[in-house]
mmCIF file of N, CA, C and O in Angstrom:
data_model
loop_
_atom_site.group_PDB
_atom_site.id
_atom_site.type_symbol
_atom_site.label_atom_id
_atom_site.label_comp_id
_atom_site.label_asym_id
_atom_site.label_seq_id
_atom_site.Cartn_x
_atom_site.Cartn_y
_atom_site.Cartn_z
ATOM 1 N N MET A 16 0.557 16.219 5.436
ATOM 2 C CA MET A 16 0.496 16.331 3.683
ATOM 3 C C MET A 16 -0.709 15.448 3.136
ATOM 4 O O MET A 16 -1.024 14.504 3.601
ATOM 5 N N SER A 17 -1.766 16.591 2.497
ATOM 6 C CA SER A 17 -2.747 16.026 1.910
ATOM 7 C C SER A 17 -2.950 15.242 0.714
ATOM 8 O O SER A 17 -1.850 15.041 0.359
ATOM 9 N N VAL A 18 -3.493 14.197 0.604
ATOM 10 C CA VAL A 18 -3.844 13.364 -0.970
ATOM 11 C C VAL A 18 -3.502 14.206 -2.212
ATOM 12 O O VAL A 18 -2.495 13.650 -2.942
ATOM 13 N N PHE A 19 -4.181 15.429 -2.088
ATOM 14 C CA PHE A 19 -3.787 16.260 -3.041
ATOM 15 C C PHE A 19 -2.316 16.918 -3.035
ATOM 16 O O PHE A 19 -1.558 16.387 -4.510
ATOM 17 N N GLU A 20 -1.782 16.826 -2.004
ATOM 18 C CA GLU A 20 -0.282 17.455 -1.976
ATOM 19 C C GLU A 20 0.741 16.339 -2.444
ATOM 20 O O GLU A 20 1.718 16.638 -2.976
ATOM 21 N N ARG A 21 0.125 15.110 -1.883
ATOM 22 C CA ARG A 21 1.271 14.006 -2.233
ATOM 23 C C ARG A 21 1.171 13.613 -3.624
ATOM 24 O O ARG A 21 2.178 13.294 -4.250
ATOM 25 N N ILE A 22 0.273 13.667 -4.219
ATOM 26 C CA ILE A 22 0.073 13.635 -5.513
ATOM 27 C C ILE A 22 0.693 14.828 -6.534
ATOM 28 O O ILE A 22 1.017 14.593 -7.644
ATOM 29 N N LYS A 23 0.146 15.861 -6.337
ATOM 30 C CA LYS A 23 1.267 16.836 -6.916
ATOM 31 C C LYS A 23 2.773 16.663 -6.659
ATOM 32 O O LYS A 23 3.589 16.776 -7.512
ATOM 33 N N LYS A 24 3.317 16.324 -5.618
ATOM 34 C CA LYS A 24 4.492 16.299 -5.169
ATOM 35 C C LYS A 24 5.238 14.877 -6.277
ATOM 36 O O LYS A 24 6.151 14.918 -7.108
ATOM 37 N N LEU A 25 4.141 13.819 -6.175
ATOM 38 C CA LEU A 25 4.675 12.888 -7.275
ATOM 39 C C LEU A 25 4.794 13.143 -8.748
ATOM 40 O O LEU A 25 5.627 12.734 -9.484
ATOM 41 N N ALA A 26 3.714 14.099 -8.932
ATOM 42 C CA ALA A 26 3.376 14.438 -10.285
ATOM 43 C C ALA A 26 4.620 15.189 -10.812
ATOM 44 O O ALA A 26 5.219 14.912 -11.772
ATOM 45 N N ASP A 27 5.168 16.344 -9.961
ATOM 46 C CA ASP A 27 6.220 16.923 -10.035
ATOM 47 C C ASP A 27 7.392 16.408 -10.304
ATOM 48 O O ASP A 27 8.458 16.709 -11.295
ATOM 49 N N LYS A 28 7.476 15.350 -9.505
ATOM 50 C CA LYS A 28 8.834 14.658 -9.699
ATOM 51 C C LYS A 28 8.931 13.945 -10.961
ATOM 52 O O LYS A 28 9.935 13.377 -11.557
ATOM 53 N N LYS A 29 7.863 13.443 -11.443
ATOM 54 C CA LYS A 29 7.424 12.671 -12.819
ATOM 55 C C LYS A 29 7.750 13.800 -13.952
ATOM 56 O O LYS A 29 7.403 13.368 -15.215
ATOM 57 N N GLY A 30 7.569 14.944 -13.538
ATOM 58 C CA GLY A 30 7.709 16.188 -14.710
ATOM 59 C C GLY A 30 6.352 16.132 -15.467
ATOM 60 O O GLY A 30 6.047 16.613 -16.491
ATOM 61 N N LYS A 31 4.987 15.685 -14.717
ATOM 62 C CA LYS A 31 3.812 15.952 -15.297
ATOM 63 C C LYS A 31 3.057 16.780 -14.515
ATOM 64 O O LYS A 31 3.328 17.330 -13.277
ATOM 65 N N SER A 32 2.037 17.195 -14.952
ATOM 66 C CA SER A 32 1.069 18.391 -14.413
ATOM 67 C C SER A 32 0.021 17.345 -14.103
ATOM 68 O O SER A 32 -0.083 16.332 -14.267
ATOM 69 N N MET A 33 -0.763 17.930 -12.852
ATOM 70 C CA MET A 33 -1.926 17.273 -12.175
ATOM 71 C C MET A 33 -2.840 16.847 -13.181
ATOM 72 O O MET A 33 -3.528 15.775 -13.420
ATOM 73 N N GLN A 34 -3.176 17.778 -14.133
ATOM 74 C CA GLN A 34 -4.114 17.670 -15.276
ATOM 75 C C GLN A 34 -3.826 16.583 -16.105
ATOM 76 O O GLN A 34 -4.724 15.578 -16.512
ATOM 77 N N ALA A 35 -2.380 16.380 -16.389
ATOM 78 C CA ALA A 35 -1.896 15.392 -17.485
ATOM 79 C C ALA A 35 -2.160 13.843 -16.605
ATOM 80 O O ALA A 35 -2.703 12.995 -17.186
ATOM 81 N N VAL A 36 -1.824 14.146 -15.399
ATOM 82 C CA VAL A 36 -1.764 12.758 -14.729
ATOM 83 C C VAL A 36 -3.405 12.103 -14.638
ATOM 84 O O VAL A 36 -3.727 11.097 -14.850
ATOM 85 N N ALA A 37 -4.249 13.002 -14.270
ATOM 86 C CA ALA A 37 -5.501 12.749 -14.472
ATOM 87 C C ALA A 37 -6.002 12.043 -15.667
ATOM 88 O O ALA A 37 -6.624 11.318 -15.780
ATOM 89 N N GLU A 38 -5.940 13.035 -16.666
ATOM 90 C CA GLU A 38 -6.206 12.330 -17.958
ATOM 91 C C GLU A 38 -5.324 11.324 -18.842
ATOM 92 O O GLU A 38 -6.200 10.361 -19.125
ATOM 93 N N GLU A 39 -3.909 11.073 -18.294
ATOM 94 C CA GLU A 39 -3.776 9.594 -18.559
ATOM 95 C C GLU A 39 -4.475 8.611 -17.954
ATOM 96 O O GLU A 39 -4.073 7.470 -18.296
ATOM 97 N N ASN A 40 -4.891 8.909 -16.659
ATOM 98 C CA ASN A 40 -5.438 7.871 -15.871
ATOM 99 C C ASN A 40 -7.197 7.729 -16.120
ATOM 100 O O ASN A 40 -7.756 7.039 -15.523
ATOM 101 N N GLY A 41 -7.704 8.397 -17.408
ATOM 102 C CA GLY A 41 -8.868 8.363 -17.524
ATOM 103 C C GLY A 41 -9.943 9.315 -16.812
ATOM 104 O O GLY A 41 -10.984 8.861 -16.725
ATOM 105 N N PHE A 42 -9.575 10.083 -15.953
ATOM 106 C CA PHE A 42 -10.319 10.967 -15.275
ATOM 107 C C PHE A 42 -10.350 12.244 -15.669
ATOM 108 O O PHE A 42 -9.678 12.825 -16.824
ATOM 109 N N SER A 43 -11.157 13.045 -15.176
ATOM 110 C CA SER A 43 -11.547 14.356 -15.609
ATOM 111 C C SER A 43 -10.160 15.331 -14.662
ATOM 112 O O SER A 43 -9.662 14.729 -14.291
ATOM 113 N N SER A 44 -9.753 16.288 -15.730
ATOM 114 C CA SER A 44 -8.552 16.940 -15.483
ATOM 115 C C SER A 44 -8.615 17.846 -14.214
ATOM 116 O O SER A 44 -7.715 18.064 -13.727
ATOM 117 N N ASN A 45 -9.907 17.957 -13.672
ATOM 118 C CA ASN A 45 -10.024 18.433 -12.225
ATOM 119 C C ASN A 45 -10.384 17.695 -11.174
ATOM 120 O O ASN A 45 -10.427 18.177 -10.133
ATOM 121 N N LEU A 46 -10.088 16.184 -11.393
ATOM 122 C CA LEU A 46 -10.422 15.567 -10.172
ATOM 123 C C LEU A 46 -9.545 15.636 -9.212
ATOM 124 O O LEU A 46 -10.157 15.517 -8.045
ATOM 125 N N PHE A 47 -8.326 15.661 -9.346
ATOM 126 C CA PHE A 47 -7.511 16.010 -7.916
ATOM 127 C C PHE A 47 -7.728 17.175 -7.035
ATOM 128 O O PHE A 47 -7.660 17.248 -5.924
ATOM 129 N N TYR A 48 -8.227 18.125 -7.595
ATOM 130 C CA TYR A 48 -8.295 19.400 -7.043
ATOM 131 C C TYR A 48 -9.743 19.162 -6.307
ATOM 132 O O TYR A 48 -10.284 19.608 -4.915
ATOM 133 N N ARG A 49 -10.751 18.170 -6.549
ATOM 134 C CA ARG A 49 -12.159 17.888 -5.902
ATOM 135 C C ARG A 49 -11.676 16.921 -4.872
ATOM 136 O O ARG A 49 -12.154 17.107 -3.433
ATOM 137 N N TRP A 50 -10.472 16.256 -4.730
ATOM 138 C CA TRP A 50 -10.189 15.519 -3.731
ATOM 139 C C TRP A 50 -9.619 16.580 -2.640
ATOM 140 O O TRP A 50 -9.509 16.217 -1.427
ATOM 141 N N LYS A 51 -9.431 17.450 -2.788
ATOM 142 C CA LYS A 51 -9.050 18.498 -1.734
ATOM 143 C C LYS A 51 -10.309 18.594 -0.593
ATOM 144 O O LYS A 51 -9.858 18.692 0.669
ATOM 145 N N LYS A 52 -11.378 18.541 -1.331
ATOM 146 C CA LYS A 52 -12.564 18.815 -0.237
ATOM 147 C C LYS A 52 -13.396 17.338 -0.332
ATOM 148 O O LYS A 52 -14.110 17.512 0.878
ATOM 149 N N THR A 53 -13.154 16.287 -1.050
ATOM 150 C CA THR A 53 -13.811 15.012 -0.624
ATOM 151 C C THR A 53 -13.185 13.943 -0.842
ATOM 152 O O THR A 53 -11.831 14.017 -1.305
ATOM 153 N N ASP A 54 -13.327 12.750 -0.202
ATOM 154 C CA ASP A 54 -12.678 11.568 -0.227
ATOM 155 C C ASP A 54 -12.511 10.966 -1.511
ATOM 156 O O ASP A 54 -13.732 10.755 -2.362
ATOM 157 N N PRO A 55 -11.490 10.422 -2.184
ATOM 158 C CA PRO A 55 -11.435 9.604 -3.241
ATOM 159 C C PRO A 55 -11.994 8.304 -3.037
ATOM 160 O O PRO A 55 -11.952 7.692 -2.227
ATOM 161 N N LYS A 56 -12.541 7.829 -4.204
ATOM 162 C CA LYS A 56 -12.821 6.324 -4.040
ATOM 163 C C LYS A 56 -11.723 5.566 -4.106
ATOM 164 O O LYS A 56 -10.558 6.020 -4.515
ATOM 165 N N GLY A 57 -11.741 4.344 -3.523
ATOM 166 C CA GLY A 57 -10.783 3.462 -3.483
ATOM 167 C C GLY A 57 -10.419 2.908 -4.443
ATOM 168 O O GLY A 57 -8.931 2.890 -4.565
ATOM 169 N N LYS A 58 -11.099 2.865 -5.598
ATOM 170 C CA LYS A 58 -10.475 2.379 -6.868
ATOM 171 C C LYS A 58 -9.746 3.324 -7.551
ATOM 172 O O LYS A 58 -8.625 3.015 -8.340
ATOM 173 N N ASP A 59 -10.167 4.559 -7.532
ATOM 174 C CA ASP A 59 -9.606 5.718 -8.152
ATOM 175 C C ASP A 59 -8.102 5.782 -7.432
ATOM 176 O O ASP A 59 -7.216 6.166 -8.077
ATOM 177 N N LEU A 60 -7.998 5.733 -6.274
ATOM 178 C CA LEU A 60 -6.918 5.870 -5.674
ATOM 179 C C LEU A 60 -5.795 4.920 -5.628
ATOM 180 O O LEU A 60 -4.637 5.135 -5.914
ATOM 181 N N ALA A 61 -6.295 3.465 -5.596
ATOM 182 C CA ALA A 61 -5.721 2.587 -6.126
ATOM 183 C C ALA A 61 -5.185 2.691 -7.400
ATOM 184 O O ALA A 61 -3.697 2.044 -7.547
ATOM 185 N N GLN A 62 -5.638 3.157 -8.236
ATOM 186 C CA GLN A 62 -5.122 3.340 -9.675
ATOM 187 C C GLN A 62 -4.132 4.576 -9.755
ATOM 188 O O GLN A 62 -3.098 4.293 -10.253
ATOM 189 N N ILE A 63 -4.329 5.392 -9.213
ATOM 190 C CA ILE A 63 -3.303 6.381 -8.979
ATOM 191 C C ILE A 63 -1.945 6.096 -8.073
ATOM 192 O O ILE A 63 -0.954 6.316 -8.782
ATOM 193 N N ALA A 64 -2.374 5.028 -6.922
ATOM 194 C CA ALA A 64 -1.206 4.532 -6.769
ATOM 195 C C ALA A 64 -0.383 3.573 -7.775
ATOM 196 O O ALA A 64 0.839 3.642 -7.732
ATOM 197 N N ASP A 65 -0.822 2.738 -8.416
ATOM 198 C CA ASP A 65 -0.314 1.926 -9.546
ATOM 199 C C ASP A 65 0.449 2.778 -10.416
ATOM 200 O O ASP A 65 1.442 2.159 -10.768
ATOM 201 N N TYR A 66 0.034 3.947 -10.734
ATOM 202 C CA TYR A 66 0.651 4.832 -11.768
ATOM 203 C C TYR A 66 1.648 5.209 -11.104
ATOM 204 O O TYR A 66 2.683 5.568 -12.092
ATOM 205 N N PHE A 67 1.909 5.984 -10.026
ATOM 206 C CA PHE A 67 2.925 6.169 -9.402
ATOM 207 C C PHE A 67 4.011 5.162 -8.928
ATOM 208 O O PHE A 67 5.095 5.507 -8.394
ATOM 209 N N ASN A 68 3.557 4.136 -8.920
ATOM 210 C CA ASN A 68 4.251 2.798 -8.172
ATOM 211 C C ASN A 68 4.426 3.210 -6.730
ATOM 212 O O ASN A 68 5.721 3.116 -6.347
ATOM 213 N N THR A 69 3.467 3.458 -6.186
ATOM 214 C CA THR A 69 3.508 3.524 -4.612
ATOM 215 C C THR A 69 2.423 2.916 -3.973
ATOM 216 O O THR A 69 1.879 1.875 -4.679
ATOM 217 N N THR A 70 1.996 3.413 -2.604
ATOM 218 C CA THR A 70 0.958 2.441 -2.042
ATOM 219 C C THR A 70 -0.191 3.330 -1.625
ATOM 220 O O THR A 70 0.264 4.762 -1.938
ATOM 221 N N THR A 71 -1.345 3.140 -1.637
ATOM 222 C CA THR A 71 -2.556 4.118 -0.993
ATOM 223 C C THR A 71 -2.338 4.765 0.267
ATOM 224 O O THR A 71 -2.612 5.790 0.716
ATOM 225 N N ASP A 72 -1.659 3.772 1.086
ATOM 226 C CA ASP A 72 -1.345 4.099 2.502
ATOM 227 C C ASP A 72 -0.292 5.440 2.218
ATOM 228 O O ASP A 72 -0.808 6.449 3.208
ATOM 229 N N TYR A 73 0.657 5.635 1.435
ATOM 230 C CA TYR A 73 1.352 6.875 1.142
ATOM 231 C C TYR A 73 0.441 7.969 0.497
ATOM 232 O O TYR A 73 0.787 9.073 1.243
ATOM 233 N N LEU A 74 -0.494 7.624 -0.240
ATOM 234 C CA LEU A 74 -1.299 8.778 -0.949
ATOM 235 C C LEU A 74 -2.167 9.339 0.369
ATOM 236 O O LEU A 74 -2.285 10.420 0.379
ATOM 237 N N LEU A 75 -2.779 8.353 0.989
ATOM 238 C CA LEU A 75 -3.515 8.755 2.089
ATOM 239 C C LEU A 75 -2.881 9.452 3.533
ATOM 240 O O LEU A 75 -3.508 9.825 4.241
ATOM 241 N N GLY A 76 -1.555 9.395 3.583
ATOM 242 C CA GLY A 76 -0.844 9.714 4.487
ATOM 243 C C GLY A 76 -0.493 9.123 5.682
ATOM 244 O O GLY A 76 -0.246 9.301 6.946
ATOM 245 N N ARG A 77 -0.755 7.686 5.417
ATOM 246 C CA ARG A 77 -0.961 6.927 6.667
ATOM 247 C C ARG A 77 0.475 6.203 6.886
ATOM 248 O O ARG A 77 1.063 5.662 7.837
ATOM 249 N N THR A 78 1.787 6.648 5.858
ATOM 250 C CA THR A 78 3.099 6.283 5.746
ATOM 251 C C THR A 78 3.684 7.658 5.251
ATOM 252 O O THR A 78 3.033 8.100 4.200
ATOM 253 N N ASP A 79 5.147 7.900 5.274
ATOM 254 C CA ASP A 79 5.500 8.788 4.739
ATOM 255 C C ASP A 79 6.690 7.719 3.657
ATOM 256 O O ASP A 79 7.372 8.589 3.074
ATOM 257 N N ASN A 80 6.490 6.792 3.554
ATOM 258 C CA ASN A 80 7.196 5.767 2.899
ATOM 259 C C ASN A 80 6.639 5.667 1.694
ATOM 260 O O ASN A 80 5.563 4.925 1.491
ATOM 261 N N SER A 81 7.139 6.055 0.190
ATOM 262 C CA SER A 81 6.306 5.833 -1.036
ATOM 263 C C SER A 81 6.970 4.894 -1.607
ATOM 264 O O SER A 81 6.301 4.432 -2.731
ATOM 265 N N SER A 82 7.761 4.243 -1.074
ATOM 266 C CA SER A 82 8.036 2.894 -1.781
ATOM 267 C C SER A 82 7.192 1.526 -1.586
ATOM 268 O O SER A 82 6.580 1.475 -0.762
ATOM 269 N N LEU A 83 7.240 0.829 -2.572
ATOM 270 C CA LEU A 83 6.490 -0.479 -2.466
ATOM 271 C C LEU A 83 7.122 -1.471 -1.817
ATOM 272 O O LEU A 83 8.302 -1.665 -1.886
ATOM 273 N N PRO A 84 6.474 -2.277 -0.671
ATOM 274 C CA PRO A 84 7.093 -3.431 0.240
ATOM 275 C C PRO A 84 7.749 -4.180 -0.823
ATOM 276 O O PRO A 84 6.951 -4.643 -1.941
ATOM 277 N N ASP A 85 8.778 -4.944 -0.658
ATOM 278 C CA ASP A 85 9.320 -6.140 -1.919
ATOM 279 C C ASP A 85 8.360 -7.245 -1.032
ATOM 280 O O ASP A 85 7.583 -7.199 -0.172
ATOM 281 N N ALA A 86 8.054 -8.404 -1.898
ATOM 282 C CA ALA A 86 7.443 -9.205 -1.461
ATOM 283 C C ALA A 86 7.764 -10.254 -0.619
ATOM 284 O O ALA A 86 7.037 -10.593 0.198
ATOM 285 N N LYS A 87 8.923 -10.359 -0.238
ATOM 286 C CA LYS A 87 9.612 -11.302 0.938
ATOM 287 C C LYS A 87 9.210 -10.581 2.267
ATOM 288 O O LYS A 87 8.665 -11.223 3.105
ATOM 289 N N GLU A 88 9.442 -9.462 2.494
ATOM 290 C CA GLU A 88 8.937 -8.566 3.373
ATOM 291 C C GLU A 88 7.582 -8.457 3.797
ATOM 292 O O GLU A 88 7.335 -8.682 4.794
ATOM 293 N N LYS A 89 6.864 -8.278 2.651
ATOM 294 C CA LYS A 89 5.096 -8.235 2.872
ATOM 295 C C LYS A 89 4.952 -9.839 3.453
ATOM 296 O O LYS A 89 3.943 -9.626 4.214
ATOM 297 N N THR A 90 5.443 -10.524 2.922
ATOM 298 C CA THR A 90 4.898 -12.074 3.524
ATOM 299 C C THR A 90 4.945 -12.147 4.877
ATOM 300 O O THR A 90 4.154 -12.551 5.739
ATOM 301 N N ASN A 91 6.173 -11.932 5.236
ATOM 302 C CA ASN A 91 6.662 -12.046 6.600
ATOM 303 C C ASN A 91 5.916 -11.024 7.677
ATOM 304 O O ASN A 91 5.515 -11.288 8.797
ATOM 305 N N ASP A 92 5.506 -9.972 6.924
ATOM 306 C CA ASP A 92 4.655 -8.672 7.775
ATOM 307 C C ASP A 92 3.163 -9.460 8.048
ATOM 308 O O ASP A 92 2.426 -9.451 9.093
ATOM 309 N N LEU A 93 2.690 -10.318 6.715
ATOM 310 C CA LEU A 93 1.374 -10.851 6.877
ATOM 311 C C LEU A 93 1.435 -11.964 8.090
ATOM 312 O O LEU A 93 0.324 -11.987 8.954
ATOM 313 N N ALA A 94 2.264 -12.698 8.177
ATOM 314 C CA ALA A 94 2.307 -13.530 9.157
ATOM 315 C C ALA A 94 2.617 -13.271 10.509
ATOM 316 O O ALA A 94 1.586 -13.573 11.107
ATOM 317 N N ASP A 95 3.050 -11.944 10.615
ATOM 318 C CA ASP A 95 2.914 -11.554 11.995
ATOM 319 C C ASP A 95 1.748 -10.678 12.432
ATOM 320 O O ASP A 95 1.122 -10.888 13.438
ATOM 321 N N ASP A 96 1.335 -10.211 11.145
ATOM 322 C CA ASP A 96 -0.101 -9.629 11.658
ATOM 323 C C ASP A 96 -1.130 -10.612 12.037
ATOM 324 O O ASP A 96 -2.161 -10.612 12.756
ATOM 325 N N VAL A 97 -1.095 -11.638 11.060
ATOM 326 C CA VAL A 97 -2.206 -12.690 11.487
ATOM 327 C C VAL A 97 -1.748 -13.312 12.672
ATOM 328 O O VAL A 97 -2.989 -13.684 13.638
ATOM 329 N N LEU A 98 -0.855 -13.666 13.243
ATOM 330 C CA LEU A 98 -0.621 -14.242 14.710
ATOM 331 C C LEU A 98 -0.522 -13.660 15.877
ATOM 332 O O LEU A 98 -1.325 -14.212 16.642
ATOM 333 N N PHE A 99 -0.368 -12.468 15.847
ATOM 334 C CA PHE A 99 -0.163 -11.566 16.684
ATOM 335 C C PHE A 99 0.250 -12.259 18.345
ATOM 336 O O PHE A 99 1.338 -12.427 18.398
ATOM 337 N N THR A 100 -0.606 -12.772 18.931
ATOM 338 C CA THR A 100 -0.452 -13.340 20.196
ATOM 339 C C THR A 100 -0.894 -14.575 20.436
ATOM 340 O O THR A 100 -1.952 -15.010 19.984
ATOM 341 N N TYR A 101 -0.254 -15.348 21.424
ATOM 342 C CA TYR A 101 -1.287 -16.701 21.920
ATOM 343 C C TYR A 101 -1.658 -16.263 23.528
ATOM 344 O O TYR A 101 -0.523 -16.264 24.297
ATOM 345 N N GLN A 102 -2.781 -16.559 23.930
ATOM 346 C CA GLN A 102 -3.236 -16.371 25.220
ATOM 347 C C GLN A 102 -2.438 -14.574 25.855
ATOM 348 O O GLN A 102 -2.177 -14.889 26.940
ATOM 349 N N GLY A 103 -2.489 -13.950 24.943
ATOM 350 C CA GLY A 103 -2.075 -12.404 25.245
ATOM 351 C C GLY A 103 -0.605 -12.479 25.721
ATOM 352 O O GLY A 103 0.054 -11.232 26.156
ATOM 353 N N LYS A 104 -0.020 -13.619 25.410
ATOM 354 C CA LYS A 104 1.803 -13.398 25.320
ATOM 355 C C LYS A 104 2.493 -13.453 23.880
ATOM 356 O O LYS A 104 1.630 -13.967 22.978
ATOM 357 N N LYS A 105 3.408 -12.871 23.575
ATOM 358 C CA LYS A 105 3.921 -12.813 22.457
ATOM 359 C C LYS A 105 4.614 -14.002 22.052
ATOM 360 O O LYS A 105 5.035 -14.716 23.027
ATOM 361 N N ILE A 106 4.340 -14.498 20.829
ATOM 362 C CA ILE A 106 4.763 -15.667 20.427
ATOM 363 C C ILE A 106 6.548 -15.839 20.456
ATOM 364 O O ILE A 106 6.727 -15.172 19.717
ATOM 365 N N PRO A 107 7.110 -16.323 20.835
ATOM 366 C CA PRO A 107 8.500 -16.801 20.906
ATOM 367 C C PRO A 107 9.023 -16.848 19.228
ATOM 368 O O PRO A 107 8.203 -17.408 18.481
ATOM 369 N N GLU A 108 9.981 -16.004 19.080
ATOM 370 C CA GLU A 108 10.577 -16.141 17.601
ATOM 371 C C GLU A 108 10.843 -17.618 17.065
ATOM 372 O O GLU A 108 10.936 -17.933 16.019
ATOM 373 N N SER A 109 11.323 -18.278 18.027
ATOM 374 C CA SER A 109 11.555 -19.845 17.553
ATOM 375 C C SER A 109 10.316 -20.506 17.179
ATOM 376 O O SER A 109 10.073 -21.190 16.164
ATOM 377 N N ASP A 110 9.087 -20.048 17.787
ATOM 378 C CA ASP A 110 7.861 -20.736 17.446
ATOM 379 C C ASP A 110 7.404 -20.130 16.151
ATOM 380 O O ASP A 110 6.738 -20.745 15.173
ATOM 381 N N MET A 111 7.621 -18.475 16.038
ATOM 382 C CA MET A 111 7.202 -17.791 15.157
ATOM 383 C C MET A 111 7.712 -18.527 13.459
ATOM 384 O O MET A 111 7.321 -18.715 12.604
ATOM 385 N N LYS A 112 9.354 -18.855 13.763
ATOM 386 C CA LYS A 112 9.923 -19.699 12.580
ATOM 387 C C LYS A 112 9.206 -20.972 12.298
ATOM 388 O O LYS A 112 9.029 -20.973 10.760
ATOM 389 N N TYR A 113 8.765 -21.400 13.052
ATOM 390 C CA TYR A 113 8.191 -22.980 12.590
ATOM 391 C C TYR A 113 6.619 -22.226 12.060
ATOM 392 O O TYR A 113 6.507 -23.052 11.108
ATOM 393 N N ILE A 114 5.883 -21.503 12.700
ATOM 394 C CA ILE A 114 4.791 -21.346 11.877
ATOM 395 C C ILE A 114 4.956 -20.613 10.341
ATOM 396 O O ILE A 114 4.239 -21.017 9.524
ATOM 397 N N ARG A 115 5.951 -19.951 10.168
ATOM 398 C CA ARG A 115 6.164 -18.871 9.111
ATOM 399 C C ARG A 115 6.562 -20.381 8.042
ATOM 400 O O ARG A 115 6.033 -20.438 7.046
ATOM 401 N N ASP A 116 7.265 -21.296 8.619
ATOM 402 C CA ASP A 116 7.567 -22.445 7.551
ATOM 403 C C ASP A 116 6.269 -23.256 7.207
ATOM 404 O O ASP A 116 6.185 -23.410 6.040
ATOM 405 N N LEU A 117 5.450 -23.316 8.274
ATOM 406 C CA LEU A 117 4.056 -23.854 8.079
ATOM 407 C C LEU A 117 3.250 -22.987 6.959
ATOM 408 O O LEU A 117 2.596 -24.083 5.965
ATOM 409 N N LEU A 118 3.308 -21.804 7.172
ATOM 410 C CA LEU A 118 2.583 -20.938 6.115
ATOM 411 C C LEU A 118 2.983 -21.169 4.567
ATOM 412 O O LEU A 118 2.468 -21.256 4.164
ATOM 413 N N LYS A 119 4.368 -21.007 4.912
ATOM 414 C CA LYS A 119 5.146 -21.159 3.566
ATOM 415 C C LYS A 119 4.731 -22.486 2.797
ATOM 416 O O LYS A 119 4.269 -22.384 1.680
ATOM 417 N N ARG A 120 5.026 -23.751 3.491
ATOM 418 C CA ARG A 120 4.429 -24.973 2.843
ATOM 419 C C ARG A 120 3.112 -24.672 2.462
ATOM 420 O O ARG A 120 2.644 -25.427 1.654
ATOM 421 N N PHE A 121 2.075 -24.341 3.077
ATOM 422 C CA PHE A 121 0.774 -24.207 2.885
ATOM 423 C C PHE A 121 0.494 -23.333 1.390
ATOM 424 O O PHE A 121 -0.360 -23.940 0.471
ATOM 425 N N ASP A 122 1.387 -22.169 1.439
ATOM 426 C CA ASP A 122 0.878 -21.751 0.116
ATOM 427 C C ASP A 122 1.704 -22.210 -0.879
ATOM 428 O O ASP A 122 0.801 -22.290 -1.971
ATOM 429 N N GLU A 123 2.735 -22.732 -0.961
ATOM 430 C CA GLU A 123 3.097 -23.637 -1.696
ATOM 431 C C GLU A 123 2.351 -24.578 -2.437
ATOM 432 O O GLU A 123 2.330 -25.142 -3.604
ATOM 433 N N HIS A 124 1.633 -25.362 -1.485
ATOM 434 C CA HIS A 124 0.962 -26.742 -1.551
ATOM 435 C C HIS A 124 -0.387 -26.032 -2.301
ATOM 436 O O HIS A 124 -0.863 -26.751 -3.325
ATOM 437 N N ASN A 125 -0.830 -25.086 -2.227
ATOM 438 C CA ASN A 125 -2.152 -24.368 -2.699
ATOM 439 C C ASN A 125 -1.711 -23.629 -3.866
ATOM 440 O O ASN A 125 -2.759 -23.001 -4.648
ATOM 441 N N GLU A 126 -0.692 -23.578 -4.326
ATOM 442 C CA GLU A 126 -0.321 -22.908 -5.642
ATOM 443 C C GLU A 126 -1.076 -23.623 -6.923
ATOM 444 O O GLU A 126 -0.864 -24.577 -7.095
#
């Protein structure tokens, strides 16, 4: 499904026309139709994702999940994404728990 088709689906779900969505966001009424042939600007795509309370990954077709991740889930994913492996081996879950605790304390200290 293209960016255009995903935006159309979300607009329909909200009971809005594509033109109305574009205009409510300060865009020209035919912007989304142009996105059929050109790539959207990142900041414009982010604005539309915020409008529909979804992610840019959903709009771009990188995921079929249109829901925003909750904050706790996002934090754990970040820790896993940053740490990956040590010397090519998966870090044991017991060590990951310790590392997550350290990262949490670091974040709390820097708030």
